[in-house]
Amino acid sequence: MPTECTNCHDSIIHDEDSIVCSTCTSVFHFFCAGYNENAFKKLSNNSKMRFVCNKCKTIGSGNKSKLPDKINDENVISKKKLEELITSVNFMGNQFDDFSIPKTVNENWCDIVQVIAKKSNSNIMIKSAYRIHSSDNKTNIIVAELETSDMRKDFLSKVKSLRLNANMIHNSWSTASKIYVNERLTKNRRTLFSKTRLACKEKWYKYVWVNNAEILVKKDDGEKTLRIKSDKDINKL
């Protein structure tokens, strides 16, 4: 059974793509630990063995300061949460997901993403691309990381105007298989987005979308745009 990444909670398919915290022994995808593919490959085994995750770094810093005051303790916790949030947002910032792309033998994920970019008249530079599987083992997802967030933003803007299907990528694939390209979200945000779409469908909301990891909805043209941060916001729709 694949190991689960402590940060994004997706399965770690290949052990060589993971790194273990030397303090708490939590396991991470190398990209969830803040490394790009090239930097991770250059790490020595000794450096990997000394790796300490952000959570343990923050806790260690808190222990060294030995703050007895409750307010200071709460500040340490808030700082830790903020650092974890910033790390997550910064890392996910240049990434996006391609959903429902058929899996083939010896496939080249970068080539697949480049074909989609060409269809949308986008010029992109790919830092890395890989395929992951959802927890239901049904949805195959290709994740790609581009060089800059502006590049990703331009690409997503152009590709969303297309009605992509698998046949547009490879002529032997079915036109009935729709391809969806979205911003890369953490597992919790993906779950919230799924709940939001379901609720909006039931309540006849016309628009549901994601912009810079924020989930947004609009009842109809001319209506106010609402931001969905939690289940409580969904219940207010």
mmCIF file of C-alpha atoms in Angstrom:
data_model
loop_
_atom_site.group_PDB
_atom_site.id
_atom_site.type_symbol
_atom_site.label_atom_id
_atom_site.label_comp_id
_atom_site.label_asym_id
_atom_site.label_seq_id
_atom_site.Cartn_x
_atom_site.Cartn_y
_atom_site.Cartn_z
ATOM 1 C CA MET A 1 0.000 0.000 0.000
ATOM 2 C CA PRO A 2 1.512 3.384 -1.005
ATOM 3 C CA THR A 3 2.704 5.735 1.728
ATOM 4 C CA GLU A 4 0.692 8.932 2.206
ATOM 5 C CA CYS A 5 2.411 12.309 2.005
ATOM 6 C CA THR A 6 2.099 14.186 5.308
ATOM 7 C CA ASN A 7 1.627 17.532 3.525
ATOM 8 C CA CYS A 8 -0.821 16.921 0.648
ATOM 9 C CA HIS A 9 -2.124 13.477 1.775
ATOM 10 C CA ASP A 10 -1.794 12.033 -1.731
ATOM 11 C CA SER A 11 -0.131 8.658 -2.191
ATOM 12 C CA ILE A 12 3.626 8.472 -2.748
ATOM 13 C CA ILE A 13 3.892 6.102 -5.696
ATOM 14 C CA HIS A 14 7.702 5.951 -5.940
ATOM 15 C CA ASP A 15 9.858 5.845 -2.786
ATOM 16 C CA GLU A 16 12.700 7.613 -4.583
ATOM 17 C CA ASP A 17 10.427 10.668 -4.928
ATOM 18 C CA SER A 18 10.024 10.957 -1.150
ATOM 19 C CA ILE A 19 12.001 12.420 1.726
ATOM 20 C CA VAL A 20 11.704 11.628 5.452
ATOM 21 C CA CYS A 21 11.940 14.124 8.317
ATOM 22 C CA SER A 22 14.860 13.141 10.556
ATOM 23 C CA THR A 23 12.996 14.450 13.617
ATOM 24 C CA CYS A 24 9.395 13.211 13.379
ATOM 25 C CA THR A 25 9.889 10.574 10.586
ATOM 26 C CA SER A 26 6.993 12.037 8.574
ATOM 27 C CA VAL A 27 7.201 11.250 4.854
ATOM 28 C CA PHE A 28 6.777 13.880 2.111
ATOM 29 C CA HIS A 29 6.820 14.150 -1.669
ATOM 30 C CA PHE A 30 10.045 16.004 -2.452
ATOM 31 C CA PHE A 31 7.993 18.841 -3.955
ATOM 32 C CA CYS A 32 5.822 19.071 -0.820
ATOM 33 C CA ALA A 33 9.048 19.460 1.155
ATOM 34 C CA GLY A 34 9.895 22.549 -0.915
ATOM 35 C CA TYR A 35 12.285 21.074 -3.491
ATOM 36 C CA ASN A 36 11.970 21.229 -7.252
ATOM 37 C CA GLU A 37 12.999 18.152 -9.214
ATOM 38 C CA ASN A 38 16.496 19.354 -10.134
ATOM 39 C CA ALA A 39 17.348 20.485 -6.601
ATOM 40 C CA PHE A 40 16.121 17.217 -5.108
ATOM 41 C CA LYS A 41 18.196 15.118 -7.495
ATOM 42 C CA LYS A 42 21.314 17.057 -6.461
ATOM 43 C CA LEU A 43 20.797 16.338 -2.742
ATOM 44 C CA SER A 44 23.326 13.934 -1.259
ATOM 45 C CA ASN A 45 22.132 10.989 0.826
ATOM 46 C CA ASN A 46 23.638 12.690 3.858
ATOM 47 C CA SER A 47 21.625 15.864 3.202
ATOM 48 C CA LYS A 48 18.438 13.827 2.804
ATOM 49 C CA MET A 49 19.122 12.077 6.120
ATOM 50 C CA ARG A 50 19.461 15.471 7.863
ATOM 51 C CA PHE A 51 16.216 16.865 6.388
ATOM 52 C CA VAL A 52 13.886 18.491 8.955
ATOM 53 C CA CYS A 53 10.328 19.434 7.982
ATOM 54 C CA ASN A 54 8.930 22.933 8.544
ATOM 55 C CA LYS A 55 6.711 21.756 11.388
ATOM 56 C CA CYS A 56 9.642 20.338 13.362
ATOM 57 C CA LYS A 57 11.756 23.412 12.631
ATOM 58 C CA THR A 58 9.033 25.607 14.096
ATOM 59 C CA ILE A 59 8.476 23.360 17.108
ATOM 60 C CA GLY A 60 12.229 23.199 17.712
ATOM 61 C CA SER A 61 12.424 26.956 17.617
ATOM 62 C CA GLY A 62 9.550 27.160 20.085
ATOM 63 C CA ASN A 63 11.219 24.705 22.463
ATOM 64 C CA LYS A 64 14.471 26.666 22.420
ATOM 65 C CA SER A 65 12.715 29.877 23.381
ATOM 66 C CA LYS A 66 10.894 28.113 26.298
ATOM 67 C CA LEU A 67 8.078 30.636 26.403
ATOM 68 C CA PRO A 68 6.001 30.006 29.568
ATOM 69 C CA ASP A 69 3.345 32.549 28.819
ATOM 70 C CA LYS A 70 0.123 31.226 27.251
ATOM 71 C CA ILE A 71 -0.115 34.146 24.834
ATOM 72 C CA ASN A 72 3.388 33.495 23.567
ATOM 73 C CA ASP A 73 2.577 29.805 23.152
ATOM 74 C CA GLU A 74 -0.439 30.742 21.048
ATOM 75 C CA ASN A 75 1.749 33.037 18.962
ATOM 76 C CA VAL A 76 4.129 30.146 18.273
ATOM 77 C CA ILE A 77 1.212 27.974 17.135
ATOM 78 C CA SER A 78 -0.141 30.759 14.926
ATOM 79 C CA LYS A 79 3.306 31.326 13.436
ATOM 80 C CA LYS A 80 3.663 27.605 12.715
ATOM 81 C CA LYS A 81 0.294 27.493 10.967
ATOM 82 C CA LEU A 82 1.151 30.601 8.965
ATOM 83 C CA GLU A 83 4.498 29.161 7.863
ATOM 84 C CA GLU A 84 2.846 25.902 6.821
ATOM 85 C CA LEU A 85 0.199 27.824 4.883
ATOM 86 C CA ILE A 86 2.775 30.012 3.118
ATOM 87 C CA THR A 87 4.863 26.965 2.211
ATOM 88 C CA SER A 88 1.811 25.220 0.777
ATOM 89 C CA VAL A 89 0.560 28.207 -1.207
ATOM 90 C CA ASN A 90 3.983 29.127 -2.579
ATOM 91 C CA PHE A 91 4.662 25.616 -3.705
ATOM 92 C CA MET A 92 1.272 25.002 -5.266
ATOM 93 C CA GLY A 93 1.424 28.423 -6.926
ATOM 94 C CA ASN A 94 3.045 27.314 -10.194
ATOM 95 C CA GLN A 95 1.221 23.996 -10.514
ATOM 96 C CA PHE A 96 -1.919 22.778 -12.227
ATOM 97 C CA ASP A 97 -3.787 19.497 -12.726
ATOM 98 C CA ASP A 98 -4.841 17.718 -15.928
ATOM 99 C CA PHE A 99 -7.729 15.376 -15.180
ATOM 100 C CA SER A 100 -8.943 12.298 -17.074
ATOM 101 C CA ILE A 101 -6.017 11.937 -19.482
ATOM 102 C CA PRO A 102 -5.777 8.265 -20.553
ATOM 103 C CA LYS A 103 -2.768 6.388 -19.248
ATOM 104 C CA THR A 104 -0.423 4.804 -21.803
ATOM 105 C CA VAL A 105 2.757 2.734 -21.729
ATOM 106 C CA ASN A 106 5.977 4.808 -21.672
ATOM 107 C CA GLU A 107 4.002 8.042 -21.662
ATOM 108 C CA ASN A 108 5.804 11.369 -21.495
ATOM 109 C CA TRP A 109 3.920 13.712 -19.177
ATOM 110 C CA CYS A 110 5.801 16.832 -20.270
ATOM 111 C CA ASP A 111 4.964 16.105 -23.917
ATOM 112 C CA ILE A 112 1.274 15.729 -23.049
ATOM 113 C CA VAL A 113 1.234 19.087 -21.272
ATOM 114 C CA GLN A 114 3.081 20.729 -24.174
ATOM 115 C CA VAL A 115 0.454 19.439 -26.626
ATOM 116 C CA ILE A 116 -2.273 21.061 -24.514
ATOM 117 C CA ALA A 117 -0.246 24.283 -24.379
ATOM 118 C CA LYS A 118 0.091 24.273 -28.165
ATOM 119 C CA LYS A 119 -3.666 23.771 -28.574
ATOM 120 C CA SER A 120 -4.260 26.828 -26.388
ATOM 121 C CA ASN A 121 -1.535 28.929 -28.073
ATOM 122 C CA SER A 122 0.428 29.129 -24.814
ATOM 123 C CA ASN A 123 4.195 29.333 -24.481
ATOM 124 C CA ILE A 124 5.266 27.474 -21.357
ATOM 125 C CA MET A 125 8.416 26.122 -19.713
ATOM 126 C CA ILE A 126 7.844 22.991 -17.632
ATOM 127 C CA LYS A 127 9.950 22.393 -14.519
ATOM 128 C CA SER A 128 8.465 18.965 -13.808
ATOM 129 C CA ALA A 129 5.450 16.783 -14.551
ATOM 130 C CA TYR A 130 4.228 13.561 -12.990
ATOM 131 C CA ARG A 131 1.095 11.436 -12.649
ATOM 132 C CA ILE A 132 -0.713 10.721 -9.391
ATOM 133 C CA HIS A 133 -3.783 8.681 -8.566
ATOM 134 C CA SER A 134 -6.717 9.852 -6.500
ATOM 135 C CA SER A 135 -7.827 7.948 -3.418
ATOM 136 C CA ASP A 136 -10.704 6.375 -5.367
ATOM 137 C CA ASN A 137 -8.172 4.887 -7.839
ATOM 138 C CA LYS A 138 -10.387 6.040 -10.712
ATOM 139 C CA THR A 139 -9.137 9.502 -11.588
ATOM 140 C CA ASN A 140 -5.714 9.712 -13.184
ATOM 141 C CA ILE A 141 -4.217 13.155 -12.703
ATOM 142 C CA ILE A 142 -1.166 14.670 -14.349
ATOM 143 C CA VAL A 143 0.402 17.437 -12.271
ATOM 144 C CA ALA A 144 2.732 19.925 -13.934
ATOM 145 C CA GLU A 145 4.860 22.679 -12.450
ATOM 146 C CA LEU A 146 5.770 25.640 -14.656
ATOM 147 C CA GLU A 147 8.660 28.057 -14.284
ATOM 148 C CA THR A 148 6.571 30.991 -13.015
ATOM 149 C CA SER A 149 3.132 31.675 -11.573
ATOM 150 C CA ASP A 150 2.477 34.236 -14.339
ATOM 151 C CA MET A 151 3.135 31.555 -16.936
ATOM 152 C CA ARG A 152 0.687 29.240 -15.208
ATOM 153 C CA LYS A 153 -1.927 31.990 -14.914
ATOM 154 C CA ASP A 154 -1.710 32.797 -18.643
ATOM 155 C CA PHE A 155 -1.879 29.121 -19.585
ATOM 156 C CA LEU A 156 -4.920 28.413 -17.399
ATOM 157 C CA SER A 157 -6.701 31.480 -18.737
ATOM 158 C CA LYS A 158 -6.252 30.333 -22.343
ATOM 159 C CA VAL A 159 -6.878 26.626 -21.868
ATOM 160 C CA LYS A 160 -10.159 27.171 -20.009
ATOM 161 C CA SER A 161 -11.627 28.747 -23.139
ATOM 162 C CA LEU A 162 -11.186 25.405 -24.935
ATOM 163 C CA ARG A 163 -13.453 22.391 -24.709
ATOM 164 C CA LEU A 164 -10.671 19.862 -24.402
ATOM 165 C CA ASN A 165 -11.156 16.181 -25.085
ATOM 166 C CA ALA A 166 -8.670 13.313 -25.244
ATOM 167 C CA ASN A 167 -8.791 13.121 -29.050
ATOM 168 C CA MET A 168 -7.295 16.626 -29.257
ATOM 169 C CA ILE A 169 -4.173 15.260 -27.558
ATOM 170 C CA HIS A 170 -3.933 11.941 -29.394
ATOM 171 C CA ASN A 171 -6.025 10.984 -32.432
ATOM 172 C CA SER A 172 -6.494 7.413 -31.186
ATOM 173 C CA TRP A 173 -8.234 8.599 -28.021
ATOM 174 C CA SER A 174 -11.978 9.161 -27.684
ATOM 175 C CA THR A 175 -13.647 12.533 -28.216
ATOM 176 C CA ALA A 176 -16.087 11.528 -25.466
ATOM 177 C CA SER A 177 -13.334 11.677 -22.840
ATOM 178 C CA LYS A 178 -13.284 15.252 -21.554
ATOM 179 C CA ILE A 179 -10.052 16.795 -20.254
ATOM 180 C CA TYR A 180 -10.169 19.273 -17.382
ATOM 181 C CA VAL A 181 -7.285 21.590 -16.471
ATOM 182 C CA ASN A 182 -7.412 23.239 -13.050
ATOM 183 C CA GLU A 183 -5.201 24.929 -10.508
ATOM 184 C CA ARG A 184 -3.355 22.523 -8.258
ATOM 185 C CA LEU A 185 -5.006 22.439 -4.822
ATOM 186 C CA THR A 186 -4.163 20.663 -1.596
ATOM 187 C CA LYS A 187 -6.287 17.623 -0.778
ATOM 188 C CA ASN A 188 -8.441 19.577 1.696
ATOM 189 C CA ARG A 189 -9.062 22.350 -0.832
ATOM 190 C CA ARG A 190 -9.961 19.822 -3.534
ATOM 191 C CA THR A 191 -12.503 18.266 -1.166
ATOM 192 C CA LEU A 192 -13.966 21.680 -0.367
ATOM 193 C CA PHE A 193 -14.111 22.551 -4.074
ATOM 194 C CA SER A 194 -15.963 19.304 -4.813
ATOM 195 C CA LYS A 195 -18.505 20.022 -2.068
ATOM 196 C CA THR A 196 -18.930 23.571 -3.351
ATOM 197 C CA ARG A 197 -19.650 22.435 -6.915
ATOM 198 C CA LEU A 198 -22.252 19.960 -5.670
ATOM 199 C CA ALA A 199 -23.962 22.582 -3.505
ATOM 200 C CA CYS A 200 -23.962 25.140 -6.326
ATOM 201 C CA LYS A 201 -25.508 22.622 -8.699
ATOM 202 C CA GLU A 202 -28.301 21.929 -6.222
ATOM 203 C CA LYS A 203 -28.899 25.647 -5.589
ATOM 204 C CA TRP A 204 -28.644 26.733 -9.221
ATOM 205 C CA TYR A 205 -25.479 28.786 -8.977
ATOM 206 C CA LYS A 206 -24.232 29.651 -12.445
ATOM 207 C CA TYR A 207 -20.494 30.011 -11.765
ATOM 208 C CA VAL A 208 -18.022 28.040 -9.638
ATOM 209 C CA TRP A 209 -14.281 28.505 -10.172
ATOM 210 C CA VAL A 210 -10.853 28.679 -8.544
ATOM 211 C CA ASN A 211 -8.512 31.666 -8.728
ATOM 212 C CA ASN A 212 -5.130 31.589 -6.972
ATOM 213 C CA ALA A 213 -6.326 28.710 -4.744
ATOM 214 C CA GLU A 214 -9.454 30.644 -3.714
ATOM 215 C CA ILE A 215 -12.822 28.983 -4.346
ATOM 216 C CA LEU A 216 -15.299 31.498 -5.777
ATOM 217 C CA VAL A 217 -18.990 31.280 -6.689
ATOM 218 C CA LYS A 218 -21.563 33.559 -8.298
ATOM 219 C CA LYS A 219 -25.307 32.977 -8.440
ATOM 220 C CA ASP A 220 -25.756 34.695 -11.812
ATOM 221 C CA ASP A 221 -24.425 37.474 -14.024
ATOM 222 C CA GLY A 222 -24.382 40.739 -12.096
ATOM 223 C CA GLU A 223 -24.530 38.982 -8.721
ATOM 224 C CA LYS A 224 -21.881 39.373 -6.017
ATOM 225 C CA THR A 225 -18.915 36.979 -6.088
ATOM 226 C CA LEU A 226 -18.686 34.935 -2.880
ATOM 227 C CA ARG A 227 -15.550 33.333 -1.444
ATOM 228 C CA ILE A 228 -15.812 29.817 -0.019
ATOM 229 C CA LYS A 229 -13.353 29.183 2.821
ATOM 230 C CA SER A 230 -15.074 26.380 4.729
ATOM 231 C CA ASP A 231 -18.147 24.158 4.991
ATOM 232 C CA LYS A 232 -19.841 26.986 6.889
ATOM 233 C CA ASP A 233 -19.665 29.180 3.783
ATOM 234 C CA ILE A 234 -21.218 26.396 1.696
ATOM 235 C CA ASN A 235 -24.108 26.112 4.155
ATOM 236 C CA LYS A 236 -24.777 29.848 3.771
ATOM 237 C CA LEU A 237 -25.347 29.603 0.005
#
